[in-house]
Coordinates of C-alpha atoms in Angstrom, one line a residue:
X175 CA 3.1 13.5 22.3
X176 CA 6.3 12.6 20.6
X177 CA 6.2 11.6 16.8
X178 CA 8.9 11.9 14.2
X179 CA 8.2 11.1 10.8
X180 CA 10.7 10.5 8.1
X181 CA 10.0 10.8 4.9
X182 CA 12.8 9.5 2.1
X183 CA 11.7 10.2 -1.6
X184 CA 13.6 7.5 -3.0
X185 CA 16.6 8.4 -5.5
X186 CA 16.1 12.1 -5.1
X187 CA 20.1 12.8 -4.7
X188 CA 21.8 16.3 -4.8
X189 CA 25.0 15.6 -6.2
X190 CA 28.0 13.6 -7.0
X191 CA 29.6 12.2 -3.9
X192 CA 33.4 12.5 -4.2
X193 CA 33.8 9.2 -4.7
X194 CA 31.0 8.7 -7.4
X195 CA 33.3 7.9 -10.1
X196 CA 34.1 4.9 -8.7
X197 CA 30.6 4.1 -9.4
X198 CA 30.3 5.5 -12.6
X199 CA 28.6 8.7 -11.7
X200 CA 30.8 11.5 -12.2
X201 CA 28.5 14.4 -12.8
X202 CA 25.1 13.3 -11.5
X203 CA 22.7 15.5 -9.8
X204 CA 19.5 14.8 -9.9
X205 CA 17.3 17.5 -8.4
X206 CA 20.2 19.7 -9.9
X207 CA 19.0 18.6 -13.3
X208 CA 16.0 17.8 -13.2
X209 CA 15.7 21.7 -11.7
X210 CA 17.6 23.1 -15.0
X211 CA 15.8 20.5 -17.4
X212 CA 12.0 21.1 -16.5
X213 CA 11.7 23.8 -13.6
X214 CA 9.6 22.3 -11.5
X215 CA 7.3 24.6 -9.5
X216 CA 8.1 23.8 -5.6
X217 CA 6.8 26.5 -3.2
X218 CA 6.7 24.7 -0.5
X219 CA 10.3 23.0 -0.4
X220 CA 11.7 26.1 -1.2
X221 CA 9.8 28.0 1.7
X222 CA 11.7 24.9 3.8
X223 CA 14.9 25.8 2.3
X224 CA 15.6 23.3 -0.1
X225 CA 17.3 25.7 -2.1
X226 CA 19.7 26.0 0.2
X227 CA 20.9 22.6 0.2
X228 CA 22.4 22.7 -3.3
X229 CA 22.3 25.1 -6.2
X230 CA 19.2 24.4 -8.2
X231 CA 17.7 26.4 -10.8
X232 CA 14.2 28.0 -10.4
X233 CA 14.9 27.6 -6.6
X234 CA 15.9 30.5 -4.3
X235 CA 17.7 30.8 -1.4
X236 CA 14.8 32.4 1.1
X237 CA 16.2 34.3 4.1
X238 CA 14.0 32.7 6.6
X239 CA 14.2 28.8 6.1
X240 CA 11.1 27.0 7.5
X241 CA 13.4 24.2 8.4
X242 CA 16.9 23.5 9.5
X243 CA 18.6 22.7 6.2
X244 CA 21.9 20.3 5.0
X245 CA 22.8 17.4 2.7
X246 CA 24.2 13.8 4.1
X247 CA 27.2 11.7 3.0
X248 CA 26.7 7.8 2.1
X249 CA 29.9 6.4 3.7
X250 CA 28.7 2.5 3.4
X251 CA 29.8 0.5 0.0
X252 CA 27.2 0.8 -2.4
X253 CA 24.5 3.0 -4.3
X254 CA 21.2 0.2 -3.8
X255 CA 18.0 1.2 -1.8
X256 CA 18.9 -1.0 1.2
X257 CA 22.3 0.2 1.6
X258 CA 21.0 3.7 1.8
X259 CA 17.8 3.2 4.0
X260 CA 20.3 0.8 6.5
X261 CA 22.4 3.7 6.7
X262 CA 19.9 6.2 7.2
X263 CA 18.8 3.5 10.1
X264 CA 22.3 3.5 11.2
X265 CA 23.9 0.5 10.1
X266 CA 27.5 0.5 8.3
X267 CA 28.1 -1.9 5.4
X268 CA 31.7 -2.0 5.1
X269 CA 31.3 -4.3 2.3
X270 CA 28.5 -3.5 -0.7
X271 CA 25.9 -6.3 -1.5
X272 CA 27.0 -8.4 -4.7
X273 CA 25.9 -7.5 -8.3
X274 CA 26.1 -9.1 -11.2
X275 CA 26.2 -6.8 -14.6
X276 CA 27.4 -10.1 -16.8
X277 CA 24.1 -11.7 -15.0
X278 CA 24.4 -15.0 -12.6
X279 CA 26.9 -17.5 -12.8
X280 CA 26.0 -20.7 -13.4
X281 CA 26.5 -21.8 -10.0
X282 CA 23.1 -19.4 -9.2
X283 CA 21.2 -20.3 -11.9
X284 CA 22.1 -24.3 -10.7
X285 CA 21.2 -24.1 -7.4
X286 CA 17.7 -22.1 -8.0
X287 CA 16.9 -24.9 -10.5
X288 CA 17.5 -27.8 -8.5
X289 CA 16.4 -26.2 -5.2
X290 CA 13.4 -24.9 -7.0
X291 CA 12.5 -27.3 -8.7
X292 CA 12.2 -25.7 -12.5
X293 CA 13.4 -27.0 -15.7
X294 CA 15.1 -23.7 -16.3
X295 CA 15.0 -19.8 -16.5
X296 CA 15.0 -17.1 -18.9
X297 CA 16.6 -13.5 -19.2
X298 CA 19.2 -14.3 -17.0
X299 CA 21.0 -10.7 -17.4
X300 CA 20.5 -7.1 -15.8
X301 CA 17.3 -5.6 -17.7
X302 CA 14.6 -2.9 -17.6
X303 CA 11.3 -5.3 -15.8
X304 CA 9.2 -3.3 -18.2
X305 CA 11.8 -4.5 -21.1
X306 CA 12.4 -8.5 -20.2
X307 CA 8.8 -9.1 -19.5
X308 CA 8.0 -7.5 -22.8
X309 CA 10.6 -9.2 -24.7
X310 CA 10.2 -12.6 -23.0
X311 CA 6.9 -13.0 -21.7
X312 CA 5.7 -14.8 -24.9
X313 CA 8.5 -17.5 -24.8
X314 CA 7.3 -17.6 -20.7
X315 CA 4.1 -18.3 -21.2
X316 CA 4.9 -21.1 -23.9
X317 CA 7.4 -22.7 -21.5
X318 CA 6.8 -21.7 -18.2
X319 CA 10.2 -20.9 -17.3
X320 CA 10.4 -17.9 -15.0
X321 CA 12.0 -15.1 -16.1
X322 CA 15.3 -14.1 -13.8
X323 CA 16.9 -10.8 -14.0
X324 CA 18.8 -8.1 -12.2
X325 CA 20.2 -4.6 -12.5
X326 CA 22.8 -2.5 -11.6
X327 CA 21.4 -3.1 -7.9
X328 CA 21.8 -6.4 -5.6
X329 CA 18.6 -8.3 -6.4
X330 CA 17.7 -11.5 -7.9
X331 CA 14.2 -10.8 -9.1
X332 CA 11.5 -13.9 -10.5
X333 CA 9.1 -12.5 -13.3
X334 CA 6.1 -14.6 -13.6
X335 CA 2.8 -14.5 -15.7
X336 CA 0.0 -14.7 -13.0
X337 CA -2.1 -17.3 -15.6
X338 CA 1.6 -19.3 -15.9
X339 CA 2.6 -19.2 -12.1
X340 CA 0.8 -19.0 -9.7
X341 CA 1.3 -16.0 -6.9
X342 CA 1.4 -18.4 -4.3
X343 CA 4.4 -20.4 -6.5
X344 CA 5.9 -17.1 -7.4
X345 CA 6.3 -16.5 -4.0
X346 CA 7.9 -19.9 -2.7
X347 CA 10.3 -19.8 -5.8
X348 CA 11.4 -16.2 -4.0
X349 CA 11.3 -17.7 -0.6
X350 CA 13.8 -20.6 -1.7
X351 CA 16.3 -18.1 -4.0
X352 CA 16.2 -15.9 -0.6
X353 CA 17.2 -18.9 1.6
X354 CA 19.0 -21.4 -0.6
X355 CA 20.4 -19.9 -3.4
X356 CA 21.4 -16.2 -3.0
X357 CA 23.1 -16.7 0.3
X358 CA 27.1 -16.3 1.3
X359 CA 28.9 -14.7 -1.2
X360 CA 26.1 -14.7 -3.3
X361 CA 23.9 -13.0 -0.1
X362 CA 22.2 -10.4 -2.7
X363 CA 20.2 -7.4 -0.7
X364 CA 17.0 -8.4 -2.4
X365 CA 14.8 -11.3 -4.1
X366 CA 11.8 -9.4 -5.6
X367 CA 8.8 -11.2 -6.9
X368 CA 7.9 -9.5 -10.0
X369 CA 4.4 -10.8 -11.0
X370 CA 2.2 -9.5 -14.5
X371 CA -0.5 -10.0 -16.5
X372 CA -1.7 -9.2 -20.4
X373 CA -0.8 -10.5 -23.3
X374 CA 2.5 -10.1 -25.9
X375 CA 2.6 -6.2 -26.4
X376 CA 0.5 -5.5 -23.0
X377 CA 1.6 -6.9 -20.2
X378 CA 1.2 -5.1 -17.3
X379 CA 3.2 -5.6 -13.9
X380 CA 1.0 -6.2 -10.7
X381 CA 3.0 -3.6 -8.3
X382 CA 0.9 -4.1 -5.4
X383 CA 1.5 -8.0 -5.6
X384 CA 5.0 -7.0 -5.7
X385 CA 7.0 -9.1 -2.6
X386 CA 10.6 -8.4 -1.4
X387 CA 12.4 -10.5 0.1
X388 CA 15.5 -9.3 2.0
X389 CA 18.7 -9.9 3.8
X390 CA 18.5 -9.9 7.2
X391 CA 20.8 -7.0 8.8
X392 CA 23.6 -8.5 11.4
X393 CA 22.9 -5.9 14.1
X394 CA 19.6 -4.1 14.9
X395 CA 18.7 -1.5 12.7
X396 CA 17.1 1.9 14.4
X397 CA 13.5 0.9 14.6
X398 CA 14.2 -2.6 16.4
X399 CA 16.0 -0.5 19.5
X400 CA 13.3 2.0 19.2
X401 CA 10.1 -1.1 19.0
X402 CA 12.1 -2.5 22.3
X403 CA 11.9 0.5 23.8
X404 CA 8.0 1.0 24.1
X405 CA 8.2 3.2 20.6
X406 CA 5.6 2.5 17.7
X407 CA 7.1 2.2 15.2
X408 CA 5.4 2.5 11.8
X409 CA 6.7 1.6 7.9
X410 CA 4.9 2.9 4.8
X411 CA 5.8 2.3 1.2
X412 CA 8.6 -0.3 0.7
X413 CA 10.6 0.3 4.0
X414 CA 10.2 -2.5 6.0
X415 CA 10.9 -4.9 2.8
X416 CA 14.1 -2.9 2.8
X417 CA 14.8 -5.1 6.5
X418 CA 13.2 -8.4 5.9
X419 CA 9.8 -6.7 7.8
X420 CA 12.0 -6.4 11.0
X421 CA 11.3 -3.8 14.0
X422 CA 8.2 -2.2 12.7
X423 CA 4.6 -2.5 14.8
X424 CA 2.7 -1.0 11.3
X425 CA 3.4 -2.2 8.1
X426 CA 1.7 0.0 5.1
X427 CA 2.0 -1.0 1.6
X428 CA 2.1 1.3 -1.3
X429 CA 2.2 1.6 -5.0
X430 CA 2.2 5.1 -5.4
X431 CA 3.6 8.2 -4.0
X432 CA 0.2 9.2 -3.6
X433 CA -0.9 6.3 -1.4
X434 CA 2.2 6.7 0.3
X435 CA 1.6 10.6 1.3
X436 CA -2.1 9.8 2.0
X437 CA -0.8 6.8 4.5
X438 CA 1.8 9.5 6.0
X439 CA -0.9 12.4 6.8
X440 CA -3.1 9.7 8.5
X441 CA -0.4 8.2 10.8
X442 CA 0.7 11.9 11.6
X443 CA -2.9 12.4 12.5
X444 CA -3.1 9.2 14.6
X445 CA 0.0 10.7 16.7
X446 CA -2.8 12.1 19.2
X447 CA -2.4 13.1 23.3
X448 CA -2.7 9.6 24.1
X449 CA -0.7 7.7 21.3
X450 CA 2.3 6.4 22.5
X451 CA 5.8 7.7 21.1
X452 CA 5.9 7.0 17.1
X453 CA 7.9 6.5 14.6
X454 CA 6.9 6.8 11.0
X455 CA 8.9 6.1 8.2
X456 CA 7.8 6.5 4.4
X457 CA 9.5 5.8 1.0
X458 CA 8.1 7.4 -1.8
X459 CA 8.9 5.4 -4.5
X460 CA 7.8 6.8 -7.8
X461 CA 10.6 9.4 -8.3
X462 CA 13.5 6.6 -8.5
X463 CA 10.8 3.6 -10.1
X464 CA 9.0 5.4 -11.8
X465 CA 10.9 8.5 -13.5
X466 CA 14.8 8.2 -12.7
X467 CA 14.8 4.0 -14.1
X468 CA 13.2 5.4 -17.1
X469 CA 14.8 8.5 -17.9
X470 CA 12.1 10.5 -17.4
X471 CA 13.1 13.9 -16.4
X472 CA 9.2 15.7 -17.0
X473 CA 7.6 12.9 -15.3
X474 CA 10.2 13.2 -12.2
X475 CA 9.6 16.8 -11.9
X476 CA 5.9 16.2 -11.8
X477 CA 6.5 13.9 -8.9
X478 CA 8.4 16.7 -7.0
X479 CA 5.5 19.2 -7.7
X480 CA 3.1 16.7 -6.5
X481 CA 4.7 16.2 -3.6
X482 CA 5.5 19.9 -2.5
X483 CA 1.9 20.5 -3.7
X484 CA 1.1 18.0 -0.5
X485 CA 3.6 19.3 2.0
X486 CA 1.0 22.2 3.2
X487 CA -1.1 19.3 4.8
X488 CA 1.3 16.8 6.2
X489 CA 2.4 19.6 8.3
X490 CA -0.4 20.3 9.3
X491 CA -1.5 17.3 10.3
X492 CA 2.3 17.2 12.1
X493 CA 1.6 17.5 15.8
X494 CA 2.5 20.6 17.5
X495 CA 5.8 19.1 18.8
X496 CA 7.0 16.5 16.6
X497 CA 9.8 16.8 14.0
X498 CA 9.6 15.6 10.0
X499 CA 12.8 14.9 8.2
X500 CA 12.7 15.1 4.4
X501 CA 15.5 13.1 3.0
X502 CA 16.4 10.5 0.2
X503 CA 18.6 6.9 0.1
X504 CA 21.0 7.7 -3.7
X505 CA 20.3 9.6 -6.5
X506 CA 18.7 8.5 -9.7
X507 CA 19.1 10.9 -12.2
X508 CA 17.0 10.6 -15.4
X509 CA 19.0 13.5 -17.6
X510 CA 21.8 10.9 -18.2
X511 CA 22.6 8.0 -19.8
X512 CA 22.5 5.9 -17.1
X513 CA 19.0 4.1 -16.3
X514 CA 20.8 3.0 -13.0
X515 CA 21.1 4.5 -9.1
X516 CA 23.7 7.1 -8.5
X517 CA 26.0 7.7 -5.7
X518 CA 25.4 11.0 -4.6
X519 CA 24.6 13.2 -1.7
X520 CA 21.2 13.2 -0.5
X521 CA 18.9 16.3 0.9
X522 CA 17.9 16.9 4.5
X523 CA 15.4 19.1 5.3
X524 CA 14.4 18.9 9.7
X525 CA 10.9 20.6 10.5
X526 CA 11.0 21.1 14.2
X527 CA 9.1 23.1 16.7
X528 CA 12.3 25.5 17.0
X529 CA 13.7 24.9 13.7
X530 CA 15.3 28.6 12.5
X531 CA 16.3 27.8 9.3
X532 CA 19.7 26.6 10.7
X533 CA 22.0 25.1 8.2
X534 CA 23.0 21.8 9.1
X535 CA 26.4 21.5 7.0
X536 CA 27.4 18.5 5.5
X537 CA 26.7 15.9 7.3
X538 CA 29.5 12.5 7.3
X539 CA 27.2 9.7 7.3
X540 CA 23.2 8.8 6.9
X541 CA 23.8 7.5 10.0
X542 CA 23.1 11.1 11.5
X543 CA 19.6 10.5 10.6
X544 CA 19.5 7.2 13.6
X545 CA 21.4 9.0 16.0
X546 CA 18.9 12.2 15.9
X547 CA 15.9 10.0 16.1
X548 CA 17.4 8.0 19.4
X549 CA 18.1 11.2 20.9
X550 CA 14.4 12.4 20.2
X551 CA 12.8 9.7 21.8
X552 CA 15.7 9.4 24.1
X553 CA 16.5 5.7 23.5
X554 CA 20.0 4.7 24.1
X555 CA 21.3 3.6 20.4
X556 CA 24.6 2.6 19.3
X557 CA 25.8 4.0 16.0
X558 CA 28.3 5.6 14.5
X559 CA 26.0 8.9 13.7
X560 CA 26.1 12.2 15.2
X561 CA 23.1 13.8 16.0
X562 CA 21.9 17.1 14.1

């Protein structure tokens, strides 16, 4: 039966895009560096051919790729997770979501009050979650003013004591940022609830409570043409937040790579005879969340060993004629100063029944990614992509 399964491990990038010092990322690479920096043991993705894709130490070029190998181009504005995945989906944004490095204006911060009904807000600046809550979450939980932050991506994000707001209230104070505050040119990508528990010195942040809520893309991405046309289409990990839960039949959430691999295997083992075609998209979170925010070069190569040290079974449980796509949405690279994403080229690895190791080239746009999946399930689809 026809199943193809994408898997993105989220801020894996291979190297500074030409335009990356627009962006402040001259001279990322992180795979690149991590590679030199730790030497991470990957068998498996080099077997694939990963070390084709870019020069990385430890990480030969083998002569017979197990996959078709390349690296892909981000041509939309921006260096966020939902630019990225709505490019590898096949949208275009001509014009990046807004940030906010000097934190919100007061017109934001105005209009979340009123509309939300709170006395007022703390933070208010781009932060480290793990950092703000720390710092703040005492004066929090004396005043019960939620705490409102952002980073070098486009999100408004609510932190919020469980014991001082409720989940539930959390969640509306998202819903009405989402709607009535971050909306025109203030139309941020995401609202992220962010909510924790503890005490001053250990609090801990609740990531499977965790809610996104995000902008709404003007034209339908890849899975909506491909739900409408009798495909199942299935999200794991943080994808279908990525598109305000739009086009997707399954809907799987995560908080850890491992979760999400285990999720992966079992819907590539659900792809049966008599499944109908699917789609399964995974993000694998822990590399860019965990590792690249924190500048945490050991921990990311761990990740990448875990993961290759998982690749043996996902194939396997890959049916007979169905295609995985190994990929990323930016680069995150923890060897530099930067705690932020990084515009760079991302990886793209294609395990097909005929796959010969065939290099791929560079490819112009994510948006390749969209058009290939269309043409597999043979579902008309418009996009500016070419197929690979």
């Amino acid at each position: 039966m026809a199943c193809f399964a994408t898997i993105v491990l989220d801020g894996v990038g291979v190297g500074a895009q030409p335009d990356a010092h627009d962006y402040g990322d001259r001279g990322s690479h992180t795979l690149g560096h991590v590679c030199a920096a730790e030497q991470p043991d990957l068998p498996n993705l080099t077997a694939l051919g990963l070390g084709h894709v870019a020069d990385l130490a430890g990480l030969p070029c083998v002569d017979k790729p197990a996959a078709d190998y390349g690296r892909m181009q981000e041509i939309s504005a921006g260096k966020d997770s939902t630019t990225g995945h709505w490019e590898i989906a096949g949208l275009h944004l001509e014009q990046p979501f807004p940030t906010y490095p000097d934190g919100f204006p007061p017109e934001v911060i105005d209009a979340f009050k009123e509309h939300g009904g709170v006395d007022g807000v703390l933070g208010n600046r781009p932060e480290s979650g793990t950092v703000i809550i720390e710092e703040l979450g005492a004066e929090h939980e004396k005043t019960g003013m939620p705490i409102v932050y952002t980073s070098a991506d486009s999100v408004f994000q609510i932190a919020a004591h469980k014991d001082v707001i409720p989940l539930e209230e959390l969640y509306r104070l998202c819903k009405v940022a989402r709607t009535k505050v971050c909306t025109g040119t203030h139309s941020v990508g995401r609202v992220i609830a962010r909510p924790f528990v503890g005490a001053p010195g250990n609090y801990t942040r609740i990531s499977e409570e965790r809610k996104d809520f995000a902008s709404r893309p003007d034209t339908p991405p890849l899975q909506d043409v491909l739900q409408e046309q009798g495909v199942r289409t299935v999200s794991i990990g943080k994808i279908a937040d990525l598109f305000a839960r739009t086009g997707f039949d399954t809907m799987t959430k995560t908080s850890s790579n491992a979760e999400g691999i285990a999720a992966t295997e079992a819907a590539l083992q659900a792809c049966q005879e008599d499944a109908p075609p699917t789609f399964i998209w995974t993000n694998l979170v822990d590399f860019d969340q965990d590792y690249g925010h924190r500048n945490d070069p050991e921990g990311f190569a761990q990740a990448l060993e875990a993961f290759d040290a998982a690749l043996p079974d996902l194939l396997n449980a890959l049916p007979s004629d169905g295609v995985l796509v190994i990929t990323a949405d930016h680069g995150n690279d923890p060897t530099t100063a930067s705690t932020d994403h990084s515009r760079e080229f991302v990886p793209l690895l294609v395990v097909r029944p005929e796959a010969t190791g065939r290099a791929l080239g560079l490819r112009s746009t994510f948006a390749d990614h969209a058009a290939t999946v269309a043409r597999y399930f043979d579902v008309p689809f418009q996009t500016h992509g070419t197929a690979f």
